Short mmCIF file of C-alpha atoms and ligand atoms in Angstrom, two decimals:
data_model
loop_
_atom_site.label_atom_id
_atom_site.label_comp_id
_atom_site.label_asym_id
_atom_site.label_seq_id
_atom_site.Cartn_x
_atom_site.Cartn_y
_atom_site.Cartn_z
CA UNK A 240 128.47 68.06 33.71
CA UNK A 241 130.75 66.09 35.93
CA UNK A 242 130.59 61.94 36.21
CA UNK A 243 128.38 60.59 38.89
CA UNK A 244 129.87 59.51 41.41
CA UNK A 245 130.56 55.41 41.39
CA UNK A 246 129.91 54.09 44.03
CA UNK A 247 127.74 54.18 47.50
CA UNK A 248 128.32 57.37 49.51
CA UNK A 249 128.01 59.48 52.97
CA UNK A 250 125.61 61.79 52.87
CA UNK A 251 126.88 64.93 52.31
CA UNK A 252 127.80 66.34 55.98
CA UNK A 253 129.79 69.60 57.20
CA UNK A 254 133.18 69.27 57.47
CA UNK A 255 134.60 68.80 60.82
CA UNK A 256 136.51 72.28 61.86
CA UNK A 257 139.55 72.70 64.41
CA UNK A 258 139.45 72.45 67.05
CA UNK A 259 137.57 68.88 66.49
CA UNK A 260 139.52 66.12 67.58
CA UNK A 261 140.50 63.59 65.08
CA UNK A 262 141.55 59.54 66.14
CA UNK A 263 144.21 57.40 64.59
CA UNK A 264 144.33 53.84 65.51
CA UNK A 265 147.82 52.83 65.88
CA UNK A 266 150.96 54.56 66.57
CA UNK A 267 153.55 54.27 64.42
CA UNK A 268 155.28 56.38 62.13
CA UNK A 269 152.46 56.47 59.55
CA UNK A 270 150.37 58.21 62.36
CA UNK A 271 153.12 60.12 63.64
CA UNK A 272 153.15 62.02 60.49
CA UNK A 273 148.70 62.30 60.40
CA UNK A 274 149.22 63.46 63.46
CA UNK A 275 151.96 66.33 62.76
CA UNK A 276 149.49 67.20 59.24
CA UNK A 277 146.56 67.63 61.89
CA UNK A 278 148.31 69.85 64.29
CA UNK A 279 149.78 72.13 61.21
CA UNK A 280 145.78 72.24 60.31
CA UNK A 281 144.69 72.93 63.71
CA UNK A 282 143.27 69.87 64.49
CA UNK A 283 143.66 68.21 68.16
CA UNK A 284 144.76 64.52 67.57
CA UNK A 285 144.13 61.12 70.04
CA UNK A 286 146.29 57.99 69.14
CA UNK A 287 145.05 54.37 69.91
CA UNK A 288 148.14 52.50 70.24
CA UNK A 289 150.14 50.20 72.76
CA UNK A 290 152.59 52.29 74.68
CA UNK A 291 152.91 56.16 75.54
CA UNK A 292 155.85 56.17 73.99
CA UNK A 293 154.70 55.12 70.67
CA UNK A 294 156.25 57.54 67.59
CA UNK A 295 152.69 58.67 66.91
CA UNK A 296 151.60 59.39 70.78
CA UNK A 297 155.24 61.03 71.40
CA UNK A 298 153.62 63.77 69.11
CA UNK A 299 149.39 63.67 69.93
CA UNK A 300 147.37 65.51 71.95
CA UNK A 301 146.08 62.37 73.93
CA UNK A 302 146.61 58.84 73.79
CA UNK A 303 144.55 55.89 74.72
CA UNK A 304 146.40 52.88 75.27
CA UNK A 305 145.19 49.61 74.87
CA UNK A 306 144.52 46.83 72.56
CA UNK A 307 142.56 48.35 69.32
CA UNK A 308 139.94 45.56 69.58
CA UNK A 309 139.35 45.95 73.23
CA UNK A 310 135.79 47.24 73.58
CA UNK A 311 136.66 49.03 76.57
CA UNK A 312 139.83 50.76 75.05
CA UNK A 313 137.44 51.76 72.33
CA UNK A 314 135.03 53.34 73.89
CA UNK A 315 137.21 55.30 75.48
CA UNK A 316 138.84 56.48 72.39
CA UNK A 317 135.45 57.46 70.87
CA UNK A 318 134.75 59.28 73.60
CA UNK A 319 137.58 61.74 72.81
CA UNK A 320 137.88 61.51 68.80
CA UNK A 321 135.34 63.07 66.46
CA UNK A 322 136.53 61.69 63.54
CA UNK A 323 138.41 57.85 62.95
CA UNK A 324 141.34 56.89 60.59
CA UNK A 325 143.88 54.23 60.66
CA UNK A 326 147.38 53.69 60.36
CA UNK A 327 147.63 49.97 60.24
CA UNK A 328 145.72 47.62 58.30
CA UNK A 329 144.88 44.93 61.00
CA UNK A 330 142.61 46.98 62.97
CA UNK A 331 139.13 45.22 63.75
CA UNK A 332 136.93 45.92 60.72
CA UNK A 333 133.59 45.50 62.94
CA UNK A 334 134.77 47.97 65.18
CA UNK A 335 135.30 50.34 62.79
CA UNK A 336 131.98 49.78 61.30
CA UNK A 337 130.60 50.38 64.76
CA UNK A 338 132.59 53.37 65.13
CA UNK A 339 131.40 54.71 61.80
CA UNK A 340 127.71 55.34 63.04
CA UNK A 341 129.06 57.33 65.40
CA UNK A 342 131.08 59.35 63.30
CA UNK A 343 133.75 59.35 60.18
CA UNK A 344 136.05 56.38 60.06
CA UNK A 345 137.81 56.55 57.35
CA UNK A 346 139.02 54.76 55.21
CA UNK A 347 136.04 52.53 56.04
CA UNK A 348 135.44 49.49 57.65
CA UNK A 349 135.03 47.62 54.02
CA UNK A 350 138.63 49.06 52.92
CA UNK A 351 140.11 47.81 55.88
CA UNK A 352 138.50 44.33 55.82
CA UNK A 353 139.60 43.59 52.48
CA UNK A 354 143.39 44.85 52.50
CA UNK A 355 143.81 43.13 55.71
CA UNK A 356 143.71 39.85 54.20
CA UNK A 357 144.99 38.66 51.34
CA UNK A 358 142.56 35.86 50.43
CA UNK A 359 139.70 38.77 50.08
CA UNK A 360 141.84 41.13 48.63
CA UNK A 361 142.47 38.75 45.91
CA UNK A 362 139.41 37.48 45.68
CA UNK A 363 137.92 41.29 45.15
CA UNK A 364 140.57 42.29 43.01
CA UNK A 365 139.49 39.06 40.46
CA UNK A 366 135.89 39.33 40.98
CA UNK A 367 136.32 42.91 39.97
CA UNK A 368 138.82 42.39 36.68
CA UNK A 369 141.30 44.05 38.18
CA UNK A 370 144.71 41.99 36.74
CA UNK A 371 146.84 40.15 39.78
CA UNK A 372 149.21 37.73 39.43
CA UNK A 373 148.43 33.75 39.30
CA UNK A 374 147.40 32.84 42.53
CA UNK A 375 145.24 30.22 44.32
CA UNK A 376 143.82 29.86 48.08
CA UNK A 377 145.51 27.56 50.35
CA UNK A 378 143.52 26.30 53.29
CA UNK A 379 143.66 22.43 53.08
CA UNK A 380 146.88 20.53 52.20
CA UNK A 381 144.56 19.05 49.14
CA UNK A 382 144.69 23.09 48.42
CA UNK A 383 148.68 23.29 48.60
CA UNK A 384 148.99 20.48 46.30
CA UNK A 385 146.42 22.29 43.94
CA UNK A 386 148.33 25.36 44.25
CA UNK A 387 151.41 23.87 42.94
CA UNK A 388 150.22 21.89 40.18
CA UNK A 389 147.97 24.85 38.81
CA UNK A 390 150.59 27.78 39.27
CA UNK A 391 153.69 25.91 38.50
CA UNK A 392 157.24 26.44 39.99
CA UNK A 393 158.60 28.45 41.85
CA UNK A 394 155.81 29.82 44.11
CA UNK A 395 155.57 32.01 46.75
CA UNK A 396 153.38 31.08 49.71
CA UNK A 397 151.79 34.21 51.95
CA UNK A 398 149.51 34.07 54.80
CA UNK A 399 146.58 35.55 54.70
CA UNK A 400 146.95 37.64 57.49
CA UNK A 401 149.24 39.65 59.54
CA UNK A 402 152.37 39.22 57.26
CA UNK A 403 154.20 42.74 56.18
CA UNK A 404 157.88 43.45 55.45
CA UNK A 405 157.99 40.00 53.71
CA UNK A 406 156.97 38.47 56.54
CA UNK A 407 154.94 35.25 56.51
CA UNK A 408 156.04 34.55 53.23
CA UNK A 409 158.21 31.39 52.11
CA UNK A 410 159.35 30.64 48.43
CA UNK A 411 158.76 27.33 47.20
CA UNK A 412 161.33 25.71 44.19
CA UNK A 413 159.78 22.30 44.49
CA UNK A 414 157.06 20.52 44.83
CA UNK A 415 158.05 18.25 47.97
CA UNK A 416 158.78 21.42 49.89
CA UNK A 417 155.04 22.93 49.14
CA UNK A 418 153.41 20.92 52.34
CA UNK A 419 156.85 21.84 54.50
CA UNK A 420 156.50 25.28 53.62
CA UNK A 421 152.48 25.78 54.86
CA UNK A 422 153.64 23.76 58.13
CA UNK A 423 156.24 26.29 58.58
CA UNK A 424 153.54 28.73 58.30
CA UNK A 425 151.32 27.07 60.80
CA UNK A 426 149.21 25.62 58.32
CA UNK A 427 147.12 28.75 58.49
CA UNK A 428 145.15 30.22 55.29
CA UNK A 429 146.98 31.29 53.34
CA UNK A 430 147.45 32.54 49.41
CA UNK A 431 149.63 31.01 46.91
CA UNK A 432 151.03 32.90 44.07
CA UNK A 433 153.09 31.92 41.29
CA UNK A 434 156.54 34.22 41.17
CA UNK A 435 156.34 36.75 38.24
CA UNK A 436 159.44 38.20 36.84
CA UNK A 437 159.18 42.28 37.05
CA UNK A 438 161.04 45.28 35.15
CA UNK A 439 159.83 47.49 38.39
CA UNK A 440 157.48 47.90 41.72
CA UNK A 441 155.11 50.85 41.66
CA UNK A 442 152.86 52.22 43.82
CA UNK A 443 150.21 54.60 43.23
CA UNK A 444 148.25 56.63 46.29
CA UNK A 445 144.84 57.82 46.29
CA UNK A 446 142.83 59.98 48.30
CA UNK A 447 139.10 59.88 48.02
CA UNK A 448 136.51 62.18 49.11
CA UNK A 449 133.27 61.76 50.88
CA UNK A 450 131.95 62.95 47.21
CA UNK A 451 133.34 60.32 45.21
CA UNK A 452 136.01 62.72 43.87
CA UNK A 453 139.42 61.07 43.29
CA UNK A 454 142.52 62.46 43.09
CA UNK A 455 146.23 59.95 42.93
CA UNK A 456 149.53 60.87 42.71
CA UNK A 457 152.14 60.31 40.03
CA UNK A 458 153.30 56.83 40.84
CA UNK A 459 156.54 55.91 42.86
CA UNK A 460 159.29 53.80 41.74
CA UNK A 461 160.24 51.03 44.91
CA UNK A 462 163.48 49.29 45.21
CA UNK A 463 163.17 46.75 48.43
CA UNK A 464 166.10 45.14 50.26
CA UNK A 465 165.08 42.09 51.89
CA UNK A 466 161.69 42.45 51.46
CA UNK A 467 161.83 45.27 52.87
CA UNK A 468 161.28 49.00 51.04
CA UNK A 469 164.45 51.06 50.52
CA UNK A 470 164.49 53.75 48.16
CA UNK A 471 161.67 55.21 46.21
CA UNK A 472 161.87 57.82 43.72
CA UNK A 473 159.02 59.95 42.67
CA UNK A 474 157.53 60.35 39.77
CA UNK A 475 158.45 57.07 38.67
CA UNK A 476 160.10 57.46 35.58
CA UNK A 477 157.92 55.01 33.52
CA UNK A 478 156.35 57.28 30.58
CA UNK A 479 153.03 59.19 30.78
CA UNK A 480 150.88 56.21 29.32
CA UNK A 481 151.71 53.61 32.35
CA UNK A 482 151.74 56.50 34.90
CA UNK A 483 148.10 56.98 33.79
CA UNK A 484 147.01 53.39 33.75
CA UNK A 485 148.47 52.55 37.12
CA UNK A 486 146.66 55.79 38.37
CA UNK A 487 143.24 54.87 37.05
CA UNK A 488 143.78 51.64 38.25
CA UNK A 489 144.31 52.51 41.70
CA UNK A 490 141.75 55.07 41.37
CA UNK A 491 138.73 52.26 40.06
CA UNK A 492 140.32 50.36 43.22
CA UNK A 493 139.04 53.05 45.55
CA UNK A 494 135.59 53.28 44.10
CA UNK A 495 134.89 49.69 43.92
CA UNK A 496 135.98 49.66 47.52
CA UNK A 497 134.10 52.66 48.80
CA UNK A 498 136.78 54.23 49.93
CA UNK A 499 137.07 57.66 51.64
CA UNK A 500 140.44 58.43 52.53
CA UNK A 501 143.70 57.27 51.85
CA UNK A 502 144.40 53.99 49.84
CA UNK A 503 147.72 53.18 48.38
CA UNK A 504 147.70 50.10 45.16
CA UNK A 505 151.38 48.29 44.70
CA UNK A 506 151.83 46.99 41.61
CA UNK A 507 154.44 44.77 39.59
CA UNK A 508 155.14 46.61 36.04
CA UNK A 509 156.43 43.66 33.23
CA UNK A 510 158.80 44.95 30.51
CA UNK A 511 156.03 45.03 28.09
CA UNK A 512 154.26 47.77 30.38
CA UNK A 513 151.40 45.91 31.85
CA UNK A 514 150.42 46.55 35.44
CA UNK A 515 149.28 43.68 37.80
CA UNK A 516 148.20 44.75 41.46
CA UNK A 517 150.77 42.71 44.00
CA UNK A 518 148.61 44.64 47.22
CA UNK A 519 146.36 47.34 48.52
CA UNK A 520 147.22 49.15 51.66
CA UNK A 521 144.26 51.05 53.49
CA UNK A 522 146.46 54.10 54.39
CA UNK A 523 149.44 56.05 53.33
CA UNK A 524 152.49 54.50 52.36
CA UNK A 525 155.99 53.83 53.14
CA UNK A 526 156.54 54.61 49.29
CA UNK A 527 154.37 58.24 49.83
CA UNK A 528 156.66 60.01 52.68
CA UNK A 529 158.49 62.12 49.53
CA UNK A 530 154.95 63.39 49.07
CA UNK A 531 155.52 65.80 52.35
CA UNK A 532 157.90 67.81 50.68
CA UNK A 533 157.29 67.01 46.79
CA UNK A 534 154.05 67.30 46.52
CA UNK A 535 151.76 70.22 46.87
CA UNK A 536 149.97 68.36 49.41
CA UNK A 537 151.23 65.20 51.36
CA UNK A 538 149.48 61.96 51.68
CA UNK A 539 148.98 62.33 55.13
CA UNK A 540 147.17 65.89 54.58
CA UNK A 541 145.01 64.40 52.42
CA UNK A 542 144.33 61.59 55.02
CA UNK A 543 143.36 64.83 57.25
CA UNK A 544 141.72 66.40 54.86
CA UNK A 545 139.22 63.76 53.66
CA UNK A 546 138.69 62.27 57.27
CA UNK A 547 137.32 65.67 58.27
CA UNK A 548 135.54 66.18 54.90
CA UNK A 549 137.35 69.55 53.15
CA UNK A 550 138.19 69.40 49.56
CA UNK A 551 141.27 67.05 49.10
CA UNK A 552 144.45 69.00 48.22
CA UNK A 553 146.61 69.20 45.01
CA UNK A 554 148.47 65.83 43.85
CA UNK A 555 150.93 67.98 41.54
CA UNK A 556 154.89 67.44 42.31
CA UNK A 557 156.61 70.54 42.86
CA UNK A 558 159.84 68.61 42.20
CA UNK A 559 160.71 64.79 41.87
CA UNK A 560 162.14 63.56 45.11
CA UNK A 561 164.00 60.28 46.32
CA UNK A 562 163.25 58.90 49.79
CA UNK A 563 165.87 56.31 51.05
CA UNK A 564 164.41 54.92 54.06
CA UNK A 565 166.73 54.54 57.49
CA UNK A 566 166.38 51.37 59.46
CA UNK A 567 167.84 49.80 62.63
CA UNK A 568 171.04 48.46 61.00
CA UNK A 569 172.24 51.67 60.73
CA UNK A 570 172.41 52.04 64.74
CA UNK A 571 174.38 48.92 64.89
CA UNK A 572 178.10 50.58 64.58
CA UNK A 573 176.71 53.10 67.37
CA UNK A 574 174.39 56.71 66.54
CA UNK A 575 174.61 57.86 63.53
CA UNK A 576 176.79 60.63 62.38
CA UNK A 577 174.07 62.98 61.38
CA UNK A 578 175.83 65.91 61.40
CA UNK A 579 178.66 64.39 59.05
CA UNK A 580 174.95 64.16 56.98
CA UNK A 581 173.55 66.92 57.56
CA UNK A 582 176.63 69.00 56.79
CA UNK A 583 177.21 67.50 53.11
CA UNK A 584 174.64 68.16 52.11
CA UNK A 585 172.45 70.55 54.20
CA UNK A 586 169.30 70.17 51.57
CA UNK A 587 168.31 66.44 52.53
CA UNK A 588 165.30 66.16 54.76
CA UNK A 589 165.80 64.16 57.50
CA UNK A 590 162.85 62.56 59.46
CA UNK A 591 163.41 60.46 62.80
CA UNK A 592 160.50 58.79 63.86
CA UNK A 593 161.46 59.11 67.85
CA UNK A 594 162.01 55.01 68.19
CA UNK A 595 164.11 54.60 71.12
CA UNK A 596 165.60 51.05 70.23
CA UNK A 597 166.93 50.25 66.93
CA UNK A 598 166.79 46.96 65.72
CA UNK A 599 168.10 45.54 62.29
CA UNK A 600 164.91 45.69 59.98
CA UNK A 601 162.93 48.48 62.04
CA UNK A 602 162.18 51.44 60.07
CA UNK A 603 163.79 54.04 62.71
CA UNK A 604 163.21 57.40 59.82
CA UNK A 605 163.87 58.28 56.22
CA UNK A 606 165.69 60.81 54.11
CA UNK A 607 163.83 62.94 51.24
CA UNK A 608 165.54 64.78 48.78
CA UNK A 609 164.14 67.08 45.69
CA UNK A 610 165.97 67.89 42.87
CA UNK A 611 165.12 68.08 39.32
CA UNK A 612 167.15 65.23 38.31
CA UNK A 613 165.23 62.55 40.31
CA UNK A 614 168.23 59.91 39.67
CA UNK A 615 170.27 62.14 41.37
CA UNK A 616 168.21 62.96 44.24
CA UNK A 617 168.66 59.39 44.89
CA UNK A 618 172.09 59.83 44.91
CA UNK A 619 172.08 62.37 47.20
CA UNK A 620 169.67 60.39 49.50
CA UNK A 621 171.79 57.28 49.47
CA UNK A 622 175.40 59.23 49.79
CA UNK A 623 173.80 60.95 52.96
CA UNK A 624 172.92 57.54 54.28
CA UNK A 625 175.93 56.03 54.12
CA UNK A 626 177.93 59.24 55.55
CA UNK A 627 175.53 58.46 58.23
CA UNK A 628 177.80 55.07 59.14
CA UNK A 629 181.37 56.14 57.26
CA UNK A 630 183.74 56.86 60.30
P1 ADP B 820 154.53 42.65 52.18
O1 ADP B 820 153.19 42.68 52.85
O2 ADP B 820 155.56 42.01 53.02
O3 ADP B 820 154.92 43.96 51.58
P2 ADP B 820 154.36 41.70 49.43
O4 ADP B 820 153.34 40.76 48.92
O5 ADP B 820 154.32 43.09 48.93
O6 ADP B 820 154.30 41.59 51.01
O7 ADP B 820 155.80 41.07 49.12
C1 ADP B 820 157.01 41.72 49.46
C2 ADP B 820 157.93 41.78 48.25
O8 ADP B 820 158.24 40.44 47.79
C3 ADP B 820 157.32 42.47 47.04
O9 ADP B 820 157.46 43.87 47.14
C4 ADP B 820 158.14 41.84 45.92
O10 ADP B 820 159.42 42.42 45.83
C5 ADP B 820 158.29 40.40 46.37
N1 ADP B 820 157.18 39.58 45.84
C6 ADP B 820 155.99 39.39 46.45
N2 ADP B 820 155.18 38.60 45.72
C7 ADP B 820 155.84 38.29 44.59
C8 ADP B 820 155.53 37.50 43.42
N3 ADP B 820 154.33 36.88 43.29
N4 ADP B 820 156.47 37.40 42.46
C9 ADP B 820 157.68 38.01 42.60
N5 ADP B 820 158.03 38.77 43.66
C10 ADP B 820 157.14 38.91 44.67
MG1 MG B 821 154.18 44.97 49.90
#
């Protein structure tokens, strides 16, 4: 007999067939590649986003443009999507809980709502048991001065909201500079959290099915520069016993959530091997994009595959990968010599996200590359990035 199911679910519906259309809100590169899974599938595809020209409405069927929580804009997307998913976590969470009587919207409105702000995602993740690190709310300067003298020094101070890439985030050494740092944040909410020494950042995607069934992926090793992510290599190479916590993990996140669809769990792994959640993403990942050629199916088919209800696909690897991401800083010398690249080693997978201005810090596309040794597929990755800028 197979578990029940853990949480609240759909009723059981037929699964939406090509040529149905399916939405994305937002247009970045995250729904640039939903998009490109839908078409392979047969799917037609209508991106919500700001600007024709966005990488994800470069590649649609249709786009709507306009602000997501514009109830005009919206209504005019619903009138061409059958199905909802998102590619961004600050999308309006009552929208898409209006949207979702009218048909899927996946992840769901209650996934989005809590990943979308760090005070609730926080405050889930504790109410639920799920292990974070230290942190308090900050709202009040009484709050900031709690903060400090409960978590210790250093800190790190986030807002609540909006931030991504490391930013809206200031590190605090002493106490003095704990009210100067919130200012400097606008004195919005925000969470503090004391600064944990790490061996490694993991992240572990899911993909949940209308039926409760969960399937994750082995988990991916992240190196960031700048607060930004720059390499990942999948599987991480952290043993079978932590590989299998983290996944459960992010898989009990998904059911206490609700989820259907796509939800990626970062975590900070200590030397001793324990796992602490750092964030939740309502979506596929940065950390994932390895999946397209790695896995047996990618995080973004999945994403297709449980917004129109069909049996999610296969997390196996068919070969460990490295994915060195490729952002605006490399433009700054002039193009890039891709075919210097390309013609070193012809096996990396190159993705360009169709970004017509580079700017230091935006993520302009990303190279994959399998090989059994995943250490050296990073290699490989990162000597094809920098042939990308040797002259
Ligand atoms: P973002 O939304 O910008 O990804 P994160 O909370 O993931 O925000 O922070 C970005 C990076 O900053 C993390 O990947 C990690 O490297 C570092 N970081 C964040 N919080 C902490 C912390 N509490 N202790 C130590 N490092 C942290
Ligand atoms: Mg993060």
């Amino acid at each position: 007999m197979s578990p029940a199911p853990a949480s609240p679910l759909e009723a059981p519906a037929r699964p939406l067939l090509p040529p149905a259309t399916l939405g994305v809100i937002g247009g970045g590169q995250l729904g640039r590649m939903f998009v490109l899974e839908a078409a392979r599938l047969g799917y037609r595809t209508v991106v919500l986003c700001d600007g024709p020209d966005n990488p994800a409405a470069q590649v649609a069927h249709e786009a709507v443009i306009g602000p997501s929580d514009n109830l005009r804009t919206l209504c005019r997307f619903a009138a061409v999507a059958d199905a909802v998913t998102v590619e961004f976590e600050n999308v309006s969470a009552p929208a898409l809980r209006v949207l979702g009587r009218r048909m899927p919207a996946r992840p769901g409105w209650r996934t989005v709502w809590v990943s979308q702000n760090r005070l609730r995602e926080k405050s889930f993740l504790a109410r639920r048991g799920f292990p974070t690190v230290p942190w308090r709310p900050v709202r009040s300067s009484a709050e900031v001065a709690a903060a400090v003298e409960a978590l210790g020094l250093p800190l790190i101070l986030k807002t609540a909201a909006t931030g991504y890439d490391g930013k809206g985030q200031f590190r605090v050494e002493r106490a003095v500079e704990a009210e100067h740092a919130w200012q400097r944040l606008n004195r919005v909410d925000c969470v503090a959290e004391a600064v944990v020494t790490f061996a490694a950042e993991v992240s572990v995607i899911v993909a949940r099915g209308a039926d409760g069934h969960a399937v994750a992926y082995p988990a991916c090793l992240n190196r960031h520069a700048h607060h930004i992510l720059d390499t990942t290599i999948l599987p991480a190479p952290i043993g079978p016993a932590v590989t299998q916590a983290a996944q459960e993990l992010a898989v009990g996140v998904a059911e206490a959530l609700g989820t259907v669809g796509v939800l990626t769990v970062e975590y900070f792994l200590s030397a001793d091997g324990s796992l602490r959640i750092n964030e939740l993403a309502p979506r596929p990942h940065n950390s994932g994009h390895a999946t397209i050629e790695a896995a047996e199916s990618s995080q973004y088919e999945q994403q297709v595959r449980a917004l129109a209800g069909l049996p999610l696909g296969p997390t196996t690897l068919r070969s460990p990968a490295a994915m060195v991401n490729l952002l605006g800083d490399l433009w700054a010398p002039g193009e890039p010599d891709w075919t210097a690249a390309l013609a070193a080693d012809p096996a990396i997978r190159l993705h360009l996200y169709g970004k017509r201005r580079a700017v230091p810090g935006r993520k302009m596309g990303h190279i994959t590359v399998l090989d059994p040794d995943p250490e050296s597929a990073l290699l490989r990755a990162l000597a094809a990035r920098h042939r990308l800028t040797r002259r």
